[in-house]
Amino acid sequence: MKLVQVTKDNLRKVVNLKLDETQIGLVSDNVLSMAQAAVNKDYQPRVVVVKGQIVGFLMYSEWLNADWAPVPRPNEYYIFRVMTDRNHQGKGYGRLMMNKVLEEIRAKNPKAIHIGYSESNQVARNFYQSLGFVEYGHFNWGDVAAKIEFK
Ligand SMILES: CC(C)(COP(=O)(O)OP(=O)(O)OC[C@H]1O[C@@H](n2cnc3c(N)ncnc32)[C@H](O)[C@@H]1OP(=O)(O)O)[C@@H](O)C(=O)NCCC(=O)NCCS
């Protein structure tokens, strides 16, 4: 498993990744994510590749220069898109991709890493808690906010 950049060669596969019908709305569409990444240089989109196959997508950003970051928090990071294609869920790829992206962000010496998910998303809540995220409230737009802090 590796995380790679989105390129002109893999973009179509990234936007064709699908959620289960019951999961639609839990995370924004990859088309929107890539449109946002095209106009925000701080956004870090990543493709999840397993044995040459594209199985998922995630995106994070430092907490600045975004509509959700009116007050900048340098050295804090927010992972705001995480998805595994519906045909590849439950195979351990989500855990692997989160471990990889946490490692990538930790290499930047962060003060904190934030994540968000909707109140109804019990799978995400349990999953992120198992990775060490601790809930601390809600974002303005209603999602549960959780973070890992570093001393
Ligand atoms: C959340 C998500 C990314 C997990 O991806 P995944 O590749 O299935 O993850 P894994 O196979 O590594 O599973 C991670 C954990 O979640 C659990 N899990 C995954 N799917 C589950 C399901 N449908 N029901 C219950 N638990 C589930 C697994 O059991 C695992 O826990 P464990 O290691 O303690 O057994 C995936 O379910 C998804 O894309 N969901 C829709 C989008 C979303 O909700 N994104 C998160 C909010 S931004």
Coordinates of N, CA and C and ligand atoms in Angstrom, one line a residue:
M1 N 0.8 -1.2 0.0 CA 0.0 0.0 0.0 C 0.9 1.2 0.0
K2 N 0.5 2.2 -0.9 CA 1.3 3.5 -0.8 C 0.3 4.6 -1.1
L3 N 0.7 5.8 -0.6 CA -0.1 7.0 -0.9 C 0.7 7.7 -2.0
V4 N 0.0 8.1 -3.1 CA 0.7 8.8 -4.2 C -0.1 10.0 -4.6
Q5 N 0.6 10.9 -5.3 CA -0.1 12.1 -5.8 C -1.2 11.8 -6.8
V6 N -2.1 12.7 -6.9 CA -3.1 12.6 -8.0 C -2.4 13.2 -9.2
T7 N -2.5 12.5 -10.4 CA -1.9 13.0 -11.6 C -2.9 13.0 -12.7
K8 N -2.5 13.5 -13.9 CA -3.4 13.5 -15.0 C -3.6 12.0 -15.4
D9 N -2.7 11.2 -15.1 CA -2.9 9.7 -15.5 C -3.8 9.0 -14.6
N10 N -3.9 9.3 -13.3 CA -4.8 8.5 -12.4 C -6.1 9.3 -12.0
L11 N -6.2 10.5 -12.4 CA -7.4 11.4 -12.0 C -8.7 10.7 -12.3
R12 N -8.9 10.1 -13.5 CA -10.2 9.5 -13.8 C -10.5 8.4 -12.9
K13 N -9.5 7.6 -12.5 CA -9.8 6.5 -11.6 C -10.2 7.0 -10.2
V14 N -9.5 8.1 -9.8 CA -9.8 8.7 -8.5 C -11.3 9.2 -8.5
V15 N -11.7 9.9 -9.5 CA -13.1 10.4 -9.5 C -14.1 9.3 -9.7
N16 N -13.7 8.1 -10.2 CA -14.6 7.0 -10.4 C -14.7 6.1 -9.1
L17 N -13.9 6.4 -8.1 CA -14.1 5.6 -6.9 C -15.5 5.8 -6.3
K18 N -16.1 4.8 -5.8 CA -17.5 4.9 -5.3 C -17.7 4.5 -3.9
L19 N -18.6 5.2 -3.2 CA -19.0 4.8 -1.9 C -20.2 3.8 -2.1
D20 N -20.6 3.1 -1.0 CA -21.8 2.4 -1.0 C -22.9 3.4 -1.0
E21 N -24.1 3.0 -1.5 CA -25.2 4.0 -1.6 C -25.6 4.5 -0.2
T22 N -25.4 3.6 0.9 CA -25.8 4.0 2.2 C -24.8 5.0 2.8
Q23 N -23.7 5.2 2.1 CA -22.6 6.1 2.6 C -22.5 7.4 1.9
I24 N -23.4 7.6 0.9 CA -23.3 8.9 0.1 C -23.6 10.0 1.0
G25 N -22.8 11.1 1.0 CA -23.0 12.2 1.9 C -22.1 12.2 3.1
L26 N -21.5 11.0 3.4 CA -20.6 11.0 4.6 C -19.3 11.7 4.3
V27 N -18.9 11.7 3.0 CA -17.7 12.4 2.6 C -18.0 13.0 1.2
S28 N -17.4 14.2 1.0 CA -17.7 14.9 -0.3 C -17.2 14.1 -1.4
D29 N -17.8 14.3 -2.6 CA -17.4 13.6 -3.8 C -15.9 13.9 -4.2
N30 N -15.2 12.9 -4.7 CA -13.8 13.1 -5.1 C -13.7 14.2 -6.2
V31 N -14.7 14.4 -7.0 CA -14.7 15.4 -8.0 C -14.6 16.8 -7.3
L32 N -15.4 17.0 -6.3 CA -15.3 18.3 -5.5 C -14.0 18.4 -4.9
S33 N -13.5 17.3 -4.3 CA -12.2 17.4 -3.6 C -11.1 17.8 -4.5
M34 N -11.1 17.3 -5.7 CA -10.0 17.6 -6.7 C -10.2 19.0 -7.2
A35 N -11.5 19.5 -7.4 CA -11.7 20.9 -7.8 C -11.2 21.8 -6.7
Q36 N -11.4 21.5 -5.4 CA -10.9 22.3 -4.3 C -9.4 22.3 -4.3
A37 N -8.8 21.1 -4.5 CA -7.4 21.0 -4.5 C -6.7 21.8 -5.6
A38 N -7.5 21.9 -6.7 CA -6.9 22.7 -7.9 C -6.8 24.2 -7.6
V39 N -7.6 24.7 -6.6 CA -7.5 26.1 -6.4 C -7.0 26.4 -5.0
N40 N -6.5 25.4 -4.2 CA -6.0 25.6 -2.9 C -4.6 24.9 -2.8
K41 N -3.6 25.6 -2.9 CA -2.2 24.9 -2.9 C -1.9 24.2 -1.6
D42 N -2.6 24.5 -0.5 CA -2.3 23.8 0.7 C -3.0 22.5 0.8
Y43 N -4.0 22.2 0.0 CA -4.7 20.9 0.1 C -3.8 19.8 -0.5
Q44 N -3.7 18.7 0.2 CA -2.9 17.6 -0.1 C -3.7 16.4 -0.4
P45 N -4.1 16.2 -1.7 CA -4.9 15.0 -2.0 C -3.9 13.8 -2.2
R46 N -4.3 12.6 -1.8 CA -3.5 11.4 -2.0 C -4.4 10.3 -2.5
V47 N -3.8 9.5 -3.4 CA -4.4 8.3 -3.9 C -3.9 7.1 -3.2
V48 N -4.8 6.2 -2.8 CA -4.3 5.0 -2.1 C -4.2 3.9 -3.1
V49 N -3.0 3.3 -3.2 CA -2.7 2.3 -4.2 C -2.3 1.0 -3.5
V50 N -2.9 -0.1 -3.9 CA -2.6 -1.4 -3.3 C -2.3 -2.3 -4.5
K51 N -1.1 -2.9 -4.5 CA -0.7 -3.8 -5.6 C -1.1 -3.2 -7.0
G52 N -0.8 -1.9 -7.2 CA -1.0 -1.3 -8.5 C -2.5 -0.8 -8.7
Q53 N -3.4 -1.2 -7.8 CA -4.8 -0.8 -7.9 C -5.2 0.4 -7.1
I54 N -5.9 1.3 -7.6 CA -6.4 2.5 -6.9 C -7.6 2.1 -6.1
V55 N -7.5 2.2 -4.7 CA -8.6 1.7 -3.9 C -9.2 2.8 -3.0
G56 N -8.6 3.9 -2.9 CA -9.1 4.9 -2.0 C -8.5 6.3 -2.3
F57 N -9.0 7.2 -1.5 CA -8.6 8.6 -1.6 C -8.7 9.3 -0.3
L58 N -7.7 10.2 0.0 CA -7.8 11.0 1.2 C -7.2 12.4 0.9
M59 N -7.6 13.3 1.7 CA -7.0 14.7 1.5 C -6.9 15.4 2.9
Y60 N -5.8 16.1 3.1 CA -5.6 16.9 4.3 C -5.0 18.2 4.0
S61 N -4.9 19.1 4.9 CA -4.3 20.4 4.7 C -3.8 20.9 6.1
E62 N -2.8 21.7 6.0 CA -2.5 22.5 7.2 C -3.7 23.5 7.4
W63 N -3.8 23.8 8.7 CA -5.0 24.6 9.1 C -4.8 26.1 8.8
L64 N -4.9 26.4 7.5 CA -4.8 27.8 7.1 C -5.2 27.9 5.6
N65 N -5.5 29.2 5.2 CA -5.9 29.5 3.8 C -7.1 28.7 3.3
A66 N -8.0 28.4 4.2 CA -9.2 27.7 3.8 C -10.5 28.4 4.4
D67 N -11.6 28.1 3.8 CA -12.9 28.7 4.3 C -13.1 28.2 5.7
W68 N -12.7 27.0 6.0 CA -12.9 26.4 7.3 C -11.9 26.8 8.3
A69 N -10.9 27.6 7.9 CA -9.8 28.0 8.8 C -9.7 29.5 8.8
P70 N -10.8 30.2 9.2 CA -10.7 31.7 9.3 C -9.6 32.2 10.2
V71 N -9.4 31.5 11.2 CA -8.3 31.8 12.1 C -7.2 30.7 11.9
P72 N -6.1 31.1 11.3 CA -5.0 30.1 10.9 C -4.4 29.5 12.2
R73 N -4.1 28.2 12.1 CA -3.4 27.5 13.2 C -2.2 26.8 12.6
P74 N -1.1 27.5 12.3 CA 0.0 26.9 11.7 C 0.5 25.7 12.5
N75 N 1.0 24.7 11.8 CA 1.4 23.4 12.4 C 0.3 22.5 12.9
E76 N -0.9 22.9 12.7 CA -2.0 22.0 12.9 C -2.5 21.5 11.6
Y77 N -3.0 20.3 11.5 CA -3.4 19.7 10.2 C -4.8 19.1 10.4
Y78 N -5.5 19.1 9.3 CA -6.9 18.6 9.3 C -7.1 17.6 8.1
I79 N -7.4 16.4 8.5 CA -7.7 15.4 7.5 C -9.2 15.4 7.2
F80 N -9.6 15.9 6.1 CA -11.0 16.1 5.9 C -11.7 15.3 4.8
R81 N -10.9 14.4 4.2 CA -11.6 13.5 3.2 C -10.8 12.1 3.4
V82 N -11.6 11.1 3.6 CA -11.1 9.7 3.7 C -12.1 8.8 3.1
M83 N -11.8 8.1 2.1 CA -12.7 7.1 1.6 C -12.0 5.9 1.0
T84 N -12.6 4.7 1.2 CA -12.2 3.5 0.5 C -13.3 3.1 -0.5
D85 N -13.0 2.8 -1.7 CA -14.0 2.3 -2.7 C -14.8 1.2 -2.1
R86 N -16.1 1.2 -2.4 CA -17.1 0.3 -1.8 C -16.6 -1.2 -2.0
N87 N -16.0 -1.5 -3.1 CA -15.5 -2.9 -3.4 C -14.3 -3.3 -2.6
H88 N -13.7 -2.3 -1.9 CA -12.4 -2.6 -1.2 C -12.5 -2.3 0.3
Q89 N -13.7 -2.0 0.8 CA -13.9 -1.7 2.2 C -13.8 -3.0 3.0
G90 N -13.4 -2.8 4.3 CA -13.3 -3.9 5.2 C -12.2 -4.9 5.0
K91 N -11.2 -4.4 4.2 CA -10.0 -5.3 3.9 C -8.8 -4.8 4.7
G92 N -9.0 -3.8 5.5 CA -7.8 -3.2 6.3 C -7.1 -2.1 5.6
Y93 N -7.6 -1.7 4.4 CA -6.9 -0.6 3.7 C -7.1 0.8 4.4
G94 N -8.3 1.0 5.0 CA -8.5 2.2 5.7 C -7.5 2.5 6.8
R95 N -7.3 1.4 7.6 CA -6.3 1.5 8.7 C -4.9 1.8 8.1
L96 N -4.6 1.0 7.1 CA -3.2 1.2 6.5 C -3.1 2.7 5.9
M97 N -4.1 3.2 5.3 CA -4.0 4.5 4.7 C -3.9 5.6 5.8
M98 N -4.7 5.4 6.8 CA -4.6 6.3 7.9 C -3.3 6.3 8.6
N99 N -2.7 5.1 8.8 CA -1.4 5.0 9.4 C -0.4 5.7 8.5
K100 N -0.5 5.5 7.2 CA 0.5 6.2 6.3 C 0.3 7.7 6.3
V101 N -0.9 8.2 6.3 CA -1.0 9.7 6.3 C -0.6 10.3 7.6
L102 N -0.9 9.6 8.7 CA -0.5 10.1 10.0 C 1.0 10.2 10.1
E103 N 1.7 9.2 9.5 CA 3.1 9.2 9.5 C 3.7 10.3 8.6
E104 N 3.0 10.5 7.5 CA 3.4 11.7 6.6 C 3.2 13.0 7.3
I105 N 2.1 13.2 8.0 CA 1.9 14.5 8.7 C 2.8 14.6 9.9
R106 N 3.0 13.5 10.6 CA 3.9 13.5 11.8 C 5.3 14.0 11.5
A107 N 5.8 13.7 10.2 CA 7.1 14.1 9.8 C 7.2 15.6 9.7
K108 N 6.1 16.3 9.7 CA 6.1 17.8 9.6 C 6.1 18.4 11.0
N109 N 6.2 17.6 12.0 CA 6.3 18.1 13.4 C 5.0 18.9 13.8
P110 N 3.9 18.3 13.6 CA 2.6 19.0 13.9 C 2.3 19.2 15.4
K111 N 1.6 20.2 15.7 CA 1.1 20.4 17.1 C -0.1 19.5 17.3
A112 N -0.9 19.4 16.3 CA -2.1 18.5 16.4 C -2.6 18.1 15.0
I113 N -3.3 17.0 15.0 CA -3.9 16.5 13.7 C -5.4 16.3 14.0
H114 N -6.2 17.0 13.3 CA -7.7 17.0 13.5 C -8.3 16.1 12.4
I115 N -9.5 15.7 12.8 CA -10.3 14.9 11.8 C -11.8 15.2 12.1
G116 N -12.7 15.0 11.1 CA -14.1 15.3 11.3 C -15.0 14.2 10.7
Y117 N -16.1 14.0 11.3 CA -17.1 13.1 10.7 C -18.5 13.4 11.2
S118 N -19.5 12.9 10.5 CA -20.8 13.2 10.9 C -21.2 12.4 12.1
E119 N -22.1 13.0 12.9 CA -22.5 12.4 14.2 C -23.0 10.9 14.0
S120 N -23.6 10.7 12.8 CA -24.2 9.4 12.6 C -23.2 8.3 12.1
N121 N -21.9 8.8 11.9 CA -21.0 7.9 11.3 C -20.2 7.1 12.3
Q122 N -20.9 6.0 12.8 CA -20.3 5.3 14.0 C -19.1 4.5 13.5
V123 N -19.0 4.0 12.3 CA -17.9 3.3 11.8 C -16.6 4.2 11.9
A124 N -16.8 5.5 11.4 CA -15.7 6.4 11.4 C -15.3 6.7 12.9
R125 N -16.3 7.0 13.7 CA -16.0 7.3 15.1 C -15.2 6.2 15.8
N126 N -15.6 4.9 15.7 CA -14.9 3.8 16.3 C -13.5 3.7 15.7
F127 N -13.4 3.8 14.4 CA -12.2 3.7 13.7 C -11.2 4.7 14.1
Y128 N -11.6 6.0 14.1 CA -10.6 7.1 14.4 C -10.3 7.0 15.9
Q129 N -11.2 6.7 16.8 CA -10.9 6.5 18.2 C -9.8 5.5 18.4
S130 N -9.9 4.4 17.6 CA -8.9 3.3 17.7 C -7.5 3.8 17.3
L131 N -7.5 4.8 16.5 CA -6.2 5.4 16.0 C -5.6 6.5 16.9
G132 N -6.4 6.8 18.0 CA -5.9 7.7 19.0 C -6.6 9.1 18.9
F133 N -7.5 9.3 18.0 CA -8.2 10.6 18.0 C -9.2 10.7 19.1
V134 N -9.2 11.9 19.7 CA -10.1 12.2 20.9 C -11.1 13.3 20.5
E135 N -12.3 13.0 20.7 CA -13.3 14.0 20.3 C -13.3 15.2 21.3
Y136 N -13.4 16.4 20.7 CA -13.4 17.6 21.5 C -14.5 18.6 21.2
G137 N -15.4 18.3 20.4 CA -16.5 19.2 20.1 C -17.1 19.0 18.7
H138 N -17.5 20.1 18.1 CA -18.1 20.0 16.8 C -17.5 21.2 16.0
F139 N -17.4 21.0 14.7 CA -17.0 22.1 13.8 C -18.3 22.9 13.6
N140 N -18.1 24.1 13.0 CA -19.2 25.0 12.8 C -20.3 24.4 11.9
W141 N -19.9 23.5 11.0 CA -20.8 23.0 10.1 C -21.5 21.7 10.6
G142 N -21.2 21.4 11.9 CA -22.0 20.3 12.5 C -21.2 19.0 12.7
D143 N -20.1 18.8 12.0 CA -19.4 17.5 12.1 C -18.7 17.4 13.5
V144 N -18.6 16.2 14.0 CA -17.9 15.9 15.2 C -16.4 16.2 14.9
A145 N -15.7 16.9 15.8 CA -14.3 17.2 15.7 C -13.5 16.4 16.7
A146 N -12.4 15.8 16.2 CA -11.6 15.0 17.0 C -10.1 15.3 16.7
K147 N -9.2 15.1 17.6 CA -7.8 15.4 17.3 C -6.9 14.5 18.1
I148 N -5.6 14.4 17.5 CA -4.5 13.9 18.3 C -3.6 15.1 18.5
E149 N -3.2 15.3 19.8 CA -2.3 16.4 20.1 C -0.9 15.8 20.3
F150 N 0.1 16.6 20.0 CA 1.5 16.2 20.2 C 2.2 17.3 21.1
K151 N 2.9 16.8 22.0 CA 3.6 17.7 23.0 C 4.9 18.2 22.4
Ligands
LIG1 C1 -14.4 4.7 7.0 C2 -13.7 4.0 5.8 C3 -12.7 4.9 5.1 C4 -13.0 2.7 6.4 O1 -12.3 2.2 5.3 P1 -12.0 0.6 5.2 O2 -11.0 0.4 4.1 O3 -13.2 -0.2 5.2 O4 -11.2 0.4 6.6 P2 -10.6 -0.9 7.3 O5 -11.0 -2.2 6.5 O6 -9.2 -0.7 7.6 O7 -11.5 -1.0 8.6 C5 -11.2 0.0 9.6 C6 -12.0 -0.4 10.9 O8 -13.4 0.0 10.6 C7 -14.2 -1.2 10.8 N1 -15.2 -1.2 9.7 C8 -15.0 -0.9 8.4 N2 -16.2 -1.0 7.7 C9 -17.1 -1.3 8.7 C10 -18.5 -1.5 8.6 N3 -19.2 -1.3 7.5 N4 -19.1 -1.7 9.8 C11 -18.5 -1.8 11.0 N5 -17.1 -1.7 11.1 C12 -16.5 -1.4 9.9 C13 -13.3 -2.4 10.6 O9 -13.8 -3.5 11.3 C14 -12.0 -1.9 11.2 O10 -11.9 -2.0 12.5 P3 -10.9 -3.1 13.2 O11 -9.6 -2.9 12.6 O12 -11.0 -2.8 14.7 O13 -11.5 -4.4 12.8 C15 -14.8 3.4 4.8 O14 -15.8 2.7 5.6 C16 -15.4 4.5 4.0 O15 -14.9 4.9 2.9 N6 -16.6 5.0 4.5 C17 -17.4 6.0 3.8 C18 -16.7 7.4 3.9 C19 -16.5 7.8 5.3 O16 -17.3 7.6 6.2 N7 -15.3 8.4 5.5 C20 -14.9 8.9 6.9 C21 -15.4 10.2 7.2 S1 -14.5 11.4 6.3

